[in-house]
PDB file of C-alpha atoms in Angstrom:
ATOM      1  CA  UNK G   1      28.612 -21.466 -11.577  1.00  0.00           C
ATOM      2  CA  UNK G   2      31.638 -18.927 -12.096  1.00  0.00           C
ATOM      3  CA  UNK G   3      30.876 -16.107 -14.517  1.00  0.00           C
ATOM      4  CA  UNK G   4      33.505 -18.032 -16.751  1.00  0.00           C
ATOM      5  CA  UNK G   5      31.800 -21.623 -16.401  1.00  0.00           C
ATOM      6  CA  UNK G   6      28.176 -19.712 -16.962  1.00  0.00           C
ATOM      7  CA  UNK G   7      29.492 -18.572 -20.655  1.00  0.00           C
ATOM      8  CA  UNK G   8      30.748 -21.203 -21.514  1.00  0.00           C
ATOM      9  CA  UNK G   9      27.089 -23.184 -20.862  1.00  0.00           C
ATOM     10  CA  UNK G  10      25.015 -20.501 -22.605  1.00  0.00           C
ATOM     11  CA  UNK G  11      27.613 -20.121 -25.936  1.00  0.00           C
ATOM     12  CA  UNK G  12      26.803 -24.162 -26.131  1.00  0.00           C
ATOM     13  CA  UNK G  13      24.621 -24.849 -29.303  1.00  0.00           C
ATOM     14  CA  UNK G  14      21.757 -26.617 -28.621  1.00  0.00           C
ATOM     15  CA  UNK G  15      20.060 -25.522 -25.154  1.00  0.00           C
ATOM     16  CA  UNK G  16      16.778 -24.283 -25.294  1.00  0.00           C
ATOM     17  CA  UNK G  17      15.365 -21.404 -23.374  1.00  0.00           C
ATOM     18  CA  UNK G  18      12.201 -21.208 -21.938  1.00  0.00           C
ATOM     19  CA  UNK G  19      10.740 -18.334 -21.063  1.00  0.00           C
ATOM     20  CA  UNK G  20       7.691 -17.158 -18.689  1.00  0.00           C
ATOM     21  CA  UNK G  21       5.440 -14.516 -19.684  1.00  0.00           C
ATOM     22  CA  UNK G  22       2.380 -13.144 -17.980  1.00  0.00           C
ATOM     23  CA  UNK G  23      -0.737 -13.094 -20.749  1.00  0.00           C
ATOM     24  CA  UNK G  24      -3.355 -10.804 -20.387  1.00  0.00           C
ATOM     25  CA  UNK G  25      -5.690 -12.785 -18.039  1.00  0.00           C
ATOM     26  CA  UNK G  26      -2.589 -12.865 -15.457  1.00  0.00           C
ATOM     27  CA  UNK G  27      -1.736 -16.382 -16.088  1.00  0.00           C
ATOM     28  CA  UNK G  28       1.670 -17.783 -16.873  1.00  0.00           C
ATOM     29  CA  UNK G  29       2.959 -18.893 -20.529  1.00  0.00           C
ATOM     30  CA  UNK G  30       6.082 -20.446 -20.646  1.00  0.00           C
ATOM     31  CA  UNK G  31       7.510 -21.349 -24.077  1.00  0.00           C
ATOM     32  CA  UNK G  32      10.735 -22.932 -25.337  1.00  0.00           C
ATOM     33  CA  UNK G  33      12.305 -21.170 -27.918  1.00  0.00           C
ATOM     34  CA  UNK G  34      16.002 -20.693 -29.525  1.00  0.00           C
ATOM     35  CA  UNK G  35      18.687 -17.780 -28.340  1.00  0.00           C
ATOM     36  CA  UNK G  36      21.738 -16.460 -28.486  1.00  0.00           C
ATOM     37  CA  UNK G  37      24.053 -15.543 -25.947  1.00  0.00           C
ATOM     38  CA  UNK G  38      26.515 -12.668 -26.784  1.00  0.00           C
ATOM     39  CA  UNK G  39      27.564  -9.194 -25.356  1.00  0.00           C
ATOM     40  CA  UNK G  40      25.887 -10.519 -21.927  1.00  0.00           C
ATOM     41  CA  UNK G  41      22.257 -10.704 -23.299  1.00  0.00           C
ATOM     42  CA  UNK G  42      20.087 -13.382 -23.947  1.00  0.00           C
ATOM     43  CA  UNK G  43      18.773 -12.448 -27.470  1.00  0.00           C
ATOM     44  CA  UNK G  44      15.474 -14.188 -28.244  1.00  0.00           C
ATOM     45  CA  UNK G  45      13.261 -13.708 -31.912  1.00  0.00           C
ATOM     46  CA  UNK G  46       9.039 -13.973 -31.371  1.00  0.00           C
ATOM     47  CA  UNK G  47       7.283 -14.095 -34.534  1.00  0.00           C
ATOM     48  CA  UNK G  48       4.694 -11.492 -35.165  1.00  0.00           C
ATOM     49  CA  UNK G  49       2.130 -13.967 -34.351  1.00  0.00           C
ATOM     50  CA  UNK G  50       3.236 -15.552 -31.496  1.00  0.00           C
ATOM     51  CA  UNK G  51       0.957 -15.215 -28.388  1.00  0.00           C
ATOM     52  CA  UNK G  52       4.566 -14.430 -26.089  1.00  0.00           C
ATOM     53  CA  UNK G  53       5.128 -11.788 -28.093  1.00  0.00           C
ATOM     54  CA  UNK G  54       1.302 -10.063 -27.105  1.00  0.00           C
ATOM     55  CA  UNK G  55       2.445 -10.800 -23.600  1.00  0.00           C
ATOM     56  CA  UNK G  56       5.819  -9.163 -23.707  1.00  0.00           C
ATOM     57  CA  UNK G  57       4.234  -5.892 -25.454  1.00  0.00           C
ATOM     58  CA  UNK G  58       1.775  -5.680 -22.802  1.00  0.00           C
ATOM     59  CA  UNK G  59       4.427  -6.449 -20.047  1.00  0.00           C
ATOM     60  CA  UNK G  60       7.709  -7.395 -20.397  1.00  0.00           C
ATOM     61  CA  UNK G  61       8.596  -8.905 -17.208  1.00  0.00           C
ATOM     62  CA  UNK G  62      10.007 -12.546 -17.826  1.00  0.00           C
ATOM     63  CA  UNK G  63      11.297 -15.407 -16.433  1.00  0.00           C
ATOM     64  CA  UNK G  64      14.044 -17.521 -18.389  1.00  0.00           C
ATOM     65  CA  UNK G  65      15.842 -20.813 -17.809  1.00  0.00           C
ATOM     66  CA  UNK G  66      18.309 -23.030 -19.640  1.00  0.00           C
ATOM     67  CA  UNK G  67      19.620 -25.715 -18.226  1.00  0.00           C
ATOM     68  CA  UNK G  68      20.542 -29.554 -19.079  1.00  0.00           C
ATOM     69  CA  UNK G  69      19.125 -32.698 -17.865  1.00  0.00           C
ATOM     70  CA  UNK G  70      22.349 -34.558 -17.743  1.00  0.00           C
ATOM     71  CA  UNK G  71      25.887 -34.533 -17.524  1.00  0.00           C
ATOM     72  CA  UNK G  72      26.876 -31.460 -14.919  1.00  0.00           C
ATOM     73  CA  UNK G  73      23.439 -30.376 -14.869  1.00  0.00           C
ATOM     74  CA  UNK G  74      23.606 -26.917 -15.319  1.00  0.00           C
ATOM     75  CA  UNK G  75      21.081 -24.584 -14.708  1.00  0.00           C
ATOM     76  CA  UNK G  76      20.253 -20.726 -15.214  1.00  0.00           C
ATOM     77  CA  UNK G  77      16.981 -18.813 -14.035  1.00  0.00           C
ATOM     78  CA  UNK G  78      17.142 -15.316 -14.815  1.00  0.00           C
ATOM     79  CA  UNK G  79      14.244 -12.547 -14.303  1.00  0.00           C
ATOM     80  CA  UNK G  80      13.749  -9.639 -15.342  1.00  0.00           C
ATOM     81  CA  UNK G  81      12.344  -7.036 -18.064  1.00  0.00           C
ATOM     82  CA  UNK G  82      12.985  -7.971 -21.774  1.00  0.00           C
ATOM     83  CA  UNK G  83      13.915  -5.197 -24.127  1.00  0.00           C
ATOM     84  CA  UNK G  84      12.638  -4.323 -27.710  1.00  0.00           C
ATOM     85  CA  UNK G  85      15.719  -3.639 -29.571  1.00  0.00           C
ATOM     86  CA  UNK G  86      14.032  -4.159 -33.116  1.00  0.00           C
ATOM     87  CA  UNK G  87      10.192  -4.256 -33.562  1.00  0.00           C
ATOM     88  CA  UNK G  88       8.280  -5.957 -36.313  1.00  0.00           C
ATOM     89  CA  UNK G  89       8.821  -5.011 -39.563  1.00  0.00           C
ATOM     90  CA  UNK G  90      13.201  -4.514 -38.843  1.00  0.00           C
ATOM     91  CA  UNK G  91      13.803  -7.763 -39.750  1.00  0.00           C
ATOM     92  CA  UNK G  92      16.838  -7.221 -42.657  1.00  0.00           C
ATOM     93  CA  UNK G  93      19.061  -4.698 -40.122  1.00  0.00           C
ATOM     94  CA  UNK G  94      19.172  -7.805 -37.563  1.00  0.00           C
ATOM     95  CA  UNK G  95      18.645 -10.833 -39.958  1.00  0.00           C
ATOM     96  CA  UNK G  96      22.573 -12.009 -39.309  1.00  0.00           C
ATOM     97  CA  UNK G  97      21.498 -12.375 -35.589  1.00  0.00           C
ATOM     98  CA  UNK G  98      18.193 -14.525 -36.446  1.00  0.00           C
ATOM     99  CA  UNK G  99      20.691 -16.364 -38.377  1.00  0.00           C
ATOM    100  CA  UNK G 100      23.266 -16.879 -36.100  1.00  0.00           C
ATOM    101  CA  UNK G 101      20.324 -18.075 -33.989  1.00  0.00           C
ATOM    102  CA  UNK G 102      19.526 -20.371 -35.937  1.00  0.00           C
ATOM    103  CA  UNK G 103      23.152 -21.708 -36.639  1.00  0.00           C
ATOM    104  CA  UNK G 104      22.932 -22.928 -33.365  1.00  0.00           C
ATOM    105  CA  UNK G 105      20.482 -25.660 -33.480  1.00  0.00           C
ATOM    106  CA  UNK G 106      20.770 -26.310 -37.379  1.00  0.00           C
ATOM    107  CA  UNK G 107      23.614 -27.036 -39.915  1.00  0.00           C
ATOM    108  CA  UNK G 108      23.851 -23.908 -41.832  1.00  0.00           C
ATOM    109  CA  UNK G 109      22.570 -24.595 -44.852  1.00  0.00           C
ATOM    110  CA  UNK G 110      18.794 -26.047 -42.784  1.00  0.00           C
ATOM    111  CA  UNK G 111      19.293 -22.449 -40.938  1.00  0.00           C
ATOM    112  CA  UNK G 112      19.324 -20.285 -44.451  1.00  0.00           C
ATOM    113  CA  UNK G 113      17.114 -22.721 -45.866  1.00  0.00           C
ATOM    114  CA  UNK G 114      14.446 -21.625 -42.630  1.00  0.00           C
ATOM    115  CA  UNK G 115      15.494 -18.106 -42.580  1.00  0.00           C
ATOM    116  CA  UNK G 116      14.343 -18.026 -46.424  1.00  0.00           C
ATOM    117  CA  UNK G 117      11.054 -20.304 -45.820  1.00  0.00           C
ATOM    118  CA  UNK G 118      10.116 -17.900 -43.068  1.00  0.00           C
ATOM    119  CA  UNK G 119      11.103 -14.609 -44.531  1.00  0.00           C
ATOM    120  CA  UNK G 120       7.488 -13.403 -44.755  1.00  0.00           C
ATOM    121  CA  UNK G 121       6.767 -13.750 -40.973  1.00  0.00           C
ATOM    122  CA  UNK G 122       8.078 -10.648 -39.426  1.00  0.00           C
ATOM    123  CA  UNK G 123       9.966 -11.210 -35.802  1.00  0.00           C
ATOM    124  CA  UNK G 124      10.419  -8.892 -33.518  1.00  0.00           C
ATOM    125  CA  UNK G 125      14.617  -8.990 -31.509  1.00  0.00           C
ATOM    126  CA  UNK G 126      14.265  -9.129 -27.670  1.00  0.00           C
ATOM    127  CA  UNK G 127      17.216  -9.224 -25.366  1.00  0.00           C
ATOM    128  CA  UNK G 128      17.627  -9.758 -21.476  1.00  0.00           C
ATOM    129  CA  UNK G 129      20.927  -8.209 -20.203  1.00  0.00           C
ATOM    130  CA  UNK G 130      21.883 -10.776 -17.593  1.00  0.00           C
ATOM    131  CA  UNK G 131      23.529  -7.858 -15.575  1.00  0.00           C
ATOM    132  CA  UNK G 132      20.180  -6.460 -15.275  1.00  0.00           C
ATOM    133  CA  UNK G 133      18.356  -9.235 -14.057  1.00  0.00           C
ATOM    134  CA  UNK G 134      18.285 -11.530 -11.295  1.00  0.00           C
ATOM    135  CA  UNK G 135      20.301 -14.666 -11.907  1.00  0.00           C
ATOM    136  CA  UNK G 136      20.758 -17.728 -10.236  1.00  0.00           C
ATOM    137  CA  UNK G 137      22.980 -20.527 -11.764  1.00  0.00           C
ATOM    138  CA  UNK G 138      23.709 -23.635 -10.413  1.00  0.00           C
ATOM    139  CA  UNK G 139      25.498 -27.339 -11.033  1.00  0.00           C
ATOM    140  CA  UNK G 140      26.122 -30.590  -9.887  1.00  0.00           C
ATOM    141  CA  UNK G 141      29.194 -31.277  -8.390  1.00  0.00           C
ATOM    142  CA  UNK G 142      31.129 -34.127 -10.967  1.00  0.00           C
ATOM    143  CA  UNK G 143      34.601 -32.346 -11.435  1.00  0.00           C
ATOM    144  CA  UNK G 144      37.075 -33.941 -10.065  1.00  0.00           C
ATOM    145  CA  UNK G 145      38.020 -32.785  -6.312  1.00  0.00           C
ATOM    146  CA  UNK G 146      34.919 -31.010  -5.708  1.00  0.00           C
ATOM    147  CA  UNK G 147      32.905 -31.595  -2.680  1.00  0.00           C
ATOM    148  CA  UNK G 148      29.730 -32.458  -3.094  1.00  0.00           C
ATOM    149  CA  UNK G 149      28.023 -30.135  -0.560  1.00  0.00           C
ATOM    150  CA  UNK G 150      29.974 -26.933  -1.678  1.00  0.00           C
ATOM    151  CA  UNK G 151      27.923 -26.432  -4.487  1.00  0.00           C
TER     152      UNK G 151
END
């Protein structure tokens, strides 16, 4: 996909992104979860008790994808090293990001109504700079013109 094409696919609501830890014993957890695409990061929220979160503390080398089933079937993969940009405990200086998470795959009044039912549960705010990490994005071919092999 084009740089262009590629935002446009991760600004869609409603994707999910799964991502691939490592836990402890060296196995693989993978674990689909809401995000947020803006400023070129993935942005991604684990709850305080959430066994990803244990895994990304201890080593934050991960493996996200988003992609569709149907239609164009778009796909990303992107690996890398997630950053802590807020830790437990932060949760009011980022809480219009959780929220605009949320906006994505809720009306806005189910998102505020979560955000409030789940205030107690401290998250902590991940992000994955996609310029950092090592992306590969593809599609099917369905636009009109396109050759089928050239993609």
């Amino acid at each position: 996909m084009t740089t262009a094409e590629l935002n446009e696919f991760l600004e869609e609501p409603g994707h999910l992104l799964r991502i691939g830890t490592i836990d402890r014993g060296g196995l693989p957890r993978v674990v689909p979860i809401w995000f947020e695409f803006s400023d070129g990061k993935l942005w991604f929220t684990p709850r305080a008790r959430s066994a990803w979160l244990d895994d990304l503390r201890a080593n934050p080398a991960v493996c996200c994808t988003i992609d569709e089933s149907t239609g164009e079937s778009r796909k990303l993969v992107a690996r890398g090293h997630a950053v802590l940009e807020h830790d437990l405990g932060d949760d009011e200086v980022w809480r219009d990001r959780y929220r605009s998470i949320a906006c994505r795959y809720t009306p806005p009044q189910f998102a505020e109504a979560y955000i409030q039912d789940t205030i107690e549960e401290p998250r902590a705010l991940y992000s994955l700079a996609l310029a950092d990490a090592e992306t590969s994005t593809w599609r099917m071919p369905f636009r009109q013109g396109e050759n089928p092999l050239a993609l």
